[in-house]
Amino acid sequence: MTKKWPYYHVDCGHFPVQIKLCFSDQDFQMILRDHGIQVKATALDEGIAETHYLTDGKQGIIVLVFDLEECDEGAILAGTVAHEATHCVCRVFEHIGEEPENIGEESRAYLTEHIVKQITQAIIQQKEKDVREANRKLSKQEGKGTKRKKLQVDIDSDGSTGSDNTDE
């Protein structure tokens, strides 16, 4: 059975750390529960995006959280994605025991690019999902107050529903 999660998995290649991406504190809390992380933490208390790194010294998880309503504009969103992806890359290298400043510029750039692409794709998917849900709610609200109209059938002059043509 496949379960659909309200959050996303971000691939970080061969690095031994999990990266998750979500868009609300509620989904952040679900990630913590799903991974057995028992720490009191909340997301998006003060900012429009955050990068959380949680580890026990062996296992680690990086959680990126974005408030899409607050960083919805193109340039703001692009800058925020780049900013959080940079933090994420630093946490990946920190997890494997490397100082981020000791990693080669090209290696860091490729991993950052890889993560930015995935975050961007997830944001596109999330926005499409949000629009579908909003449209569903709107159509349900519109349908509640109206009764369906009865289908009207065009009745011909002879009382039948057939053709009006008398040239037969």
PDB file of C-alpha atoms in Angstrom:
ATOM      1  CA  MET A   1       0.000   0.000   0.000  1.00  0.00           C
ATOM      2  CA  THR A   2       1.294   3.435  -0.880  1.00  0.00           C
ATOM      3  CA  LYS A   3       0.631   6.251   1.525  1.00  0.00           C
ATOM      4  CA  LYS A   4       0.670   9.808   0.254  1.00  0.00           C
ATOM      5  CA  TRP A   5       2.602  12.044   2.585  1.00  0.00           C
ATOM      6  CA  PRO A   6       1.886  15.753   2.905  1.00  0.00           C
ATOM      7  CA  TYR A   7       5.621  16.388   2.711  1.00  0.00           C
ATOM      8  CA  TYR A   8       8.386  15.716   0.205  1.00  0.00           C
ATOM      9  CA  HIS A   9      11.637  13.746   0.209  1.00  0.00           C
ATOM     10  CA  VAL A  10      14.635  15.595  -1.234  1.00  0.00           C
ATOM     11  CA  ASP A  11      17.328  13.366  -2.705  1.00  0.00           C
ATOM     12  CA  CYS A  12      20.879  14.200  -1.650  1.00  0.00           C
ATOM     13  CA  GLY A  13      22.645  11.525  -3.657  1.00  0.00           C
ATOM     14  CA  HIS A  14      25.086   9.291  -1.847  1.00  0.00           C
ATOM     15  CA  PHE A  15      25.187  11.376   1.332  1.00  0.00           C
ATOM     16  CA  PRO A  16      23.827   9.460   4.354  1.00  0.00           C
ATOM     17  CA  VAL A  17      21.272  11.984   5.565  1.00  0.00           C
ATOM     18  CA  GLN A  18      17.573  12.336   4.910  1.00  0.00           C
ATOM     19  CA  ILE A  19      16.182  15.641   3.689  1.00  0.00           C
ATOM     20  CA  LYS A  20      12.474  16.407   3.979  1.00  0.00           C
ATOM     21  CA  LEU A  21      10.553  19.411   2.685  1.00  0.00           C
ATOM     22  CA  CYS A  22       7.210  20.701   3.917  1.00  0.00           C
ATOM     23  CA  PHE A  23       5.056  23.815   3.890  1.00  0.00           C
ATOM     24  CA  SER A  24       3.483  24.028   7.356  1.00  0.00           C
ATOM     25  CA  ASP A  25       4.178  23.414  11.026  1.00  0.00           C
ATOM     26  CA  GLN A  26       1.533  20.678  10.963  1.00  0.00           C
ATOM     27  CA  ASP A  27       3.476  18.788   8.282  1.00  0.00           C
ATOM     28  CA  PHE A  28       6.748  19.492  10.136  1.00  0.00           C
ATOM     29  CA  GLN A  29       5.269  17.843  13.237  1.00  0.00           C
ATOM     30  CA  MET A  30       4.229  14.847  11.119  1.00  0.00           C
ATOM     31  CA  ILE A  31       7.795  14.459   9.837  1.00  0.00           C
ATOM     32  CA  LEU A  32       9.074  14.426  13.419  1.00  0.00           C
ATOM     33  CA  ARG A  33       6.493  11.787  14.433  1.00  0.00           C
ATOM     34  CA  ASP A  34       7.076   9.660  11.317  1.00  0.00           C
ATOM     35  CA  HIS A  35      10.819   9.567  12.023  1.00  0.00           C
ATOM     36  CA  GLY A  36      10.498   8.956  15.760  1.00  0.00           C
ATOM     37  CA  ILE A  37      12.036  12.291  16.673  1.00  0.00           C
ATOM     38  CA  GLN A  38      10.955  13.318  20.130  1.00  0.00           C
ATOM     39  CA  VAL A  39      12.015  16.914  20.397  1.00  0.00           C
ATOM     40  CA  LYS A  40       9.947  19.989  21.081  1.00  0.00           C
ATOM     41  CA  ALA A  41      10.308  22.126  17.999  1.00  0.00           C
ATOM     42  CA  THR A  42       8.000  24.215  15.902  1.00  0.00           C
ATOM     43  CA  ALA A  43       8.366  25.552  12.415  1.00  0.00           C
ATOM     44  CA  LEU A  44       7.768  29.000  10.975  1.00  0.00           C
ATOM     45  CA  ASP A  45       7.492  30.816  14.303  1.00  0.00           C
ATOM     46  CA  GLU A  46       9.504  33.794  13.123  1.00  0.00           C
ATOM     47  CA  GLY A  47      10.367  33.492   9.462  1.00  0.00           C
ATOM     48  CA  ILE A  48       9.092  32.569   6.045  1.00  0.00           C
ATOM     49  CA  ALA A  49      11.425  29.570   5.729  1.00  0.00           C
ATOM     50  CA  GLU A  50      13.673  27.486   7.961  1.00  0.00           C
ATOM     51  CA  THR A  51      16.179  24.673   7.831  1.00  0.00           C
ATOM     52  CA  HIS A  52      16.169  22.304  10.808  1.00  0.00           C
ATOM     53  CA  TYR A  53      18.927  19.747  11.405  1.00  0.00           C
ATOM     54  CA  LEU A  54      18.164  17.035  13.908  1.00  0.00           C
ATOM     55  CA  THR A  55      20.698  14.321  14.758  1.00  0.00           C
ATOM     56  CA  ASP A  56      21.641  11.837  17.418  1.00  0.00           C
ATOM     57  CA  GLY A  57      25.242  11.762  16.186  1.00  0.00           C
ATOM     58  CA  LYS A  58      24.689   8.791  13.855  1.00  0.00           C
ATOM     59  CA  GLN A  59      21.377   9.315  12.131  1.00  0.00           C
ATOM     60  CA  GLY A  60      20.395  12.733  10.881  1.00  0.00           C
ATOM     61  CA  ILE A  61      17.488  14.455   9.217  1.00  0.00           C
ATOM     62  CA  ILE A  62      17.305  17.870   7.634  1.00  0.00           C
ATOM     63  CA  VAL A  63      13.869  19.438   7.366  1.00  0.00           C
ATOM     64  CA  LEU A  64      13.234  22.427   5.129  1.00  0.00           C
ATOM     65  CA  VAL A  65      10.031  24.357   5.841  1.00  0.00           C
ATOM     66  CA  PHE A  66       8.604  27.107   3.623  1.00  0.00           C
ATOM     67  CA  ASP A  67       5.573  29.331   4.163  1.00  0.00           C
ATOM     68  CA  LEU A  68       4.406  29.658   0.559  1.00  0.00           C
ATOM     69  CA  GLU A  69       1.843  32.334   1.357  1.00  0.00           C
ATOM     70  CA  GLU A  70       4.540  34.631   2.748  1.00  0.00           C
ATOM     71  CA  CYS A  71       7.167  34.086   0.047  1.00  0.00           C
ATOM     72  CA  ASP A  72       4.880  33.806  -2.968  1.00  0.00           C
ATOM     73  CA  GLU A  73       6.498  36.386  -5.242  1.00  0.00           C
ATOM     74  CA  GLY A  74       9.020  35.270  -7.866  1.00  0.00           C
ATOM     75  CA  ALA A  75      12.206  36.978  -6.701  1.00  0.00           C
ATOM     76  CA  ILE A  76      11.421  36.566  -3.009  1.00  0.00           C
ATOM     77  CA  LEU A  77      10.681  32.876  -3.485  1.00  0.00           C
ATOM     78  CA  ALA A  78      13.794  32.284  -5.618  1.00  0.00           C
ATOM     79  CA  GLY A  79      16.007  34.017  -3.072  1.00  0.00           C
ATOM     80  CA  THR A  80      14.427  32.119  -0.183  1.00  0.00           C
ATOM     81  CA  VAL A  81      14.889  28.761  -1.945  1.00  0.00           C
ATOM     82  CA  ALA A  82      18.557  29.549  -2.645  1.00  0.00           C
ATOM     83  CA  HIS A  83      19.080  30.719   0.939  1.00  0.00           C
ATOM     84  CA  GLU A  84      17.583  27.583   2.528  1.00  0.00           C
ATOM     85  CA  ALA A  85      19.292  25.271   0.012  1.00  0.00           C
ATOM     86  CA  THR A  86      22.628  26.788   1.056  1.00  0.00           C
ATOM     87  CA  HIS A  87      21.863  26.037   4.716  1.00  0.00           C
ATOM     88  CA  CYS A  88      20.805  22.533   3.735  1.00  0.00           C
ATOM     89  CA  VAL A  89      24.064  21.862   1.890  1.00  0.00           C
ATOM     90  CA  CYS A  90      26.057  23.080   4.901  1.00  0.00           C
ATOM     91  CA  ARG A  91      24.101  20.683   7.152  1.00  0.00           C
ATOM     92  CA  VAL A  92      24.748  17.769   4.748  1.00  0.00           C
ATOM     93  CA  PHE A  93      28.503  18.368   4.921  1.00  0.00           C
ATOM     94  CA  GLU A  94      28.332  18.919   8.664  1.00  0.00           C
ATOM     95  CA  HIS A  95      26.560  15.567   9.014  1.00  0.00           C
ATOM     96  CA  ILE A  96      29.337  13.699   7.202  1.00  0.00           C
ATOM     97  CA  GLY A  97      31.949  15.393   9.364  1.00  0.00           C
ATOM     98  CA  GLU A  98      33.263  17.891   6.853  1.00  0.00           C
ATOM     99  CA  GLU A  99      33.525  21.591   7.480  1.00  0.00           C
ATOM    100  CA  PRO A 100      31.429  23.305   4.784  1.00  0.00           C
ATOM    101  CA  GLU A 101      34.225  25.776   4.020  1.00  0.00           C
ATOM    102  CA  ASN A 102      36.611  22.878   3.290  1.00  0.00           C
ATOM    103  CA  ILE A 103      34.376  21.425   0.577  1.00  0.00           C
ATOM    104  CA  GLY A 104      35.311  22.347  -2.954  1.00  0.00           C
ATOM    105  CA  GLU A 105      33.341  25.141  -4.553  1.00  0.00           C
ATOM    106  CA  GLU A 106      32.223  22.971  -7.468  1.00  0.00           C
ATOM    107  CA  SER A 107      31.005  20.133  -5.228  1.00  0.00           C
ATOM    108  CA  ARG A 108      29.038  22.583  -3.109  1.00  0.00           C
ATOM    109  CA  ALA A 109      27.584  24.287  -6.205  1.00  0.00           C
ATOM    110  CA  TYR A 110      26.430  20.992  -7.776  1.00  0.00           C
ATOM    111  CA  LEU A 111      24.761  19.795  -4.565  1.00  0.00           C
ATOM    112  CA  THR A 112      23.120  23.191  -4.067  1.00  0.00           C
ATOM    113  CA  GLU A 113      21.832  23.164  -7.648  1.00  0.00           C
ATOM    114  CA  HIS A 114      20.488  19.622  -7.204  1.00  0.00           C
ATOM    115  CA  ILE A 115      18.623  20.593  -4.026  1.00  0.00           C
ATOM    116  CA  VAL A 116      17.296  23.883  -5.477  1.00  0.00           C
ATOM    117  CA  LYS A 117      15.827  22.025  -8.461  1.00  0.00           C
ATOM    118  CA  GLN A 118      14.009  19.572  -6.205  1.00  0.00           C
ATOM    119  CA  ILE A 119      12.688  22.284  -3.883  1.00  0.00           C
ATOM    120  CA  THR A 120      11.466  24.286  -6.879  1.00  0.00           C
ATOM    121  CA  GLN A 121       9.707  21.265  -8.384  1.00  0.00           C
ATOM    122  CA  ALA A 122       8.045  20.467  -5.040  1.00  0.00           C
ATOM    123  CA  ILE A 123       6.870  24.075  -4.695  1.00  0.00           C
ATOM    124  CA  ILE A 124       5.299  23.922  -8.161  1.00  0.00           C
ATOM    125  CA  GLN A 125       3.525  20.669  -7.249  1.00  0.00           C
ATOM    126  CA  GLN A 126       2.396  22.056  -3.890  1.00  0.00           C
ATOM    127  CA  LYS A 127       1.005  25.236  -5.457  1.00  0.00           C
ATOM    128  CA  GLU A 128      -0.919  23.180  -8.023  1.00  0.00           C
ATOM    129  CA  LYS A 129      -2.291  20.996  -5.212  1.00  0.00           C
ATOM    130  CA  ASP A 130      -3.295  24.073  -3.205  1.00  0.00           C
ATOM    131  CA  VAL A 131      -5.149  25.534  -6.208  1.00  0.00           C
ATOM    132  CA  ARG A 132      -7.015  22.249  -6.780  1.00  0.00           C
ATOM    133  CA  GLU A 133      -8.039  22.112  -3.111  1.00  0.00           C
ATOM    134  CA  ALA A 134      -9.164  25.754  -3.138  1.00  0.00           C
ATOM    135  CA  ASN A 135     -11.216  25.148  -6.289  1.00  0.00           C
ATOM    136  CA  ARG A 136     -12.803  22.054  -4.732  1.00  0.00           C
ATOM    137  CA  LYS A 137     -13.781  24.018  -1.625  1.00  0.00           C
ATOM    138  CA  LEU A 138     -15.170  26.842  -3.753  1.00  0.00           C
ATOM    139  CA  SER A 139     -17.272  24.513  -5.898  1.00  0.00           C
ATOM    140  CA  LYS A 140     -18.649  22.784  -2.785  1.00  0.00           C
ATOM    141  CA  GLN A 141     -19.633  26.171  -1.326  1.00  0.00           C
ATOM    142  CA  GLU A 142     -21.287  27.225  -4.581  1.00  0.00           C
ATOM    143  CA  GLY A 143     -23.203  23.956  -4.791  1.00  0.00           C
ATOM    144  CA  LYS A 144     -24.608  24.057  -1.265  1.00  0.00           C
ATOM    145  CA  GLY A 145     -27.087  26.900  -1.724  1.00  0.00           C
ATOM    146  CA  THR A 146     -28.419  26.007  -5.144  1.00  0.00           C
ATOM    147  CA  LYS A 147     -30.788  23.291  -6.211  1.00  0.00           C
ATOM    148  CA  ARG A 148     -30.285  21.546  -9.480  1.00  0.00           C
ATOM    149  CA  LYS A 149     -32.369  22.808 -12.323  1.00  0.00           C
ATOM    150  CA  LYS A 150     -34.730  20.355 -13.955  1.00  0.00           C
ATOM    151  CA  LEU A 151     -33.746  19.323 -17.414  1.00  0.00           C
ATOM    152  CA  GLN A 152     -36.030  20.882 -19.966  1.00  0.00           C
ATOM    153  CA  VAL A 153     -36.825  18.914 -23.063  1.00  0.00           C
ATOM    154  CA  ASP A 154     -37.773  20.741 -26.236  1.00  0.00           C
ATOM    155  CA  ILE A 155     -41.221  19.488 -27.033  1.00  0.00           C
ATOM    156  CA  ASP A 156     -42.233  19.778 -30.658  1.00  0.00           C
ATOM    157  CA  SER A 157     -45.520  21.199 -31.796  1.00  0.00           C
ATOM    158  CA  ASP A 158     -46.984  17.732 -32.139  1.00  0.00           C
ATOM    159  CA  GLY A 159     -46.146  16.936 -28.489  1.00  0.00           C
ATOM    160  CA  SER A 160     -43.306  14.551 -29.292  1.00  0.00           C
ATOM    161  CA  THR A 161     -39.621  15.043 -28.650  1.00  0.00           C
ATOM    162  CA  GLY A 162     -38.754  14.152 -32.218  1.00  0.00           C
ATOM    163  CA  SER A 163     -37.974  16.373 -35.162  1.00  0.00           C
ATOM    164  CA  ASP A 164     -40.247  19.283 -36.038  1.00  0.00           C
ATOM    165  CA  ASN A 165     -39.693  18.568 -39.711  1.00  0.00           C
ATOM    166  CA  THR A 166     -42.986  18.018 -41.521  1.00  0.00           C
ATOM    167  CA  ASP A 167     -41.419  17.458 -44.938  1.00  0.00           C
ATOM    168  CA  GLU A 168     -41.333  13.696 -44.512  1.00  0.00           C
TER     169      GLU A 168
END
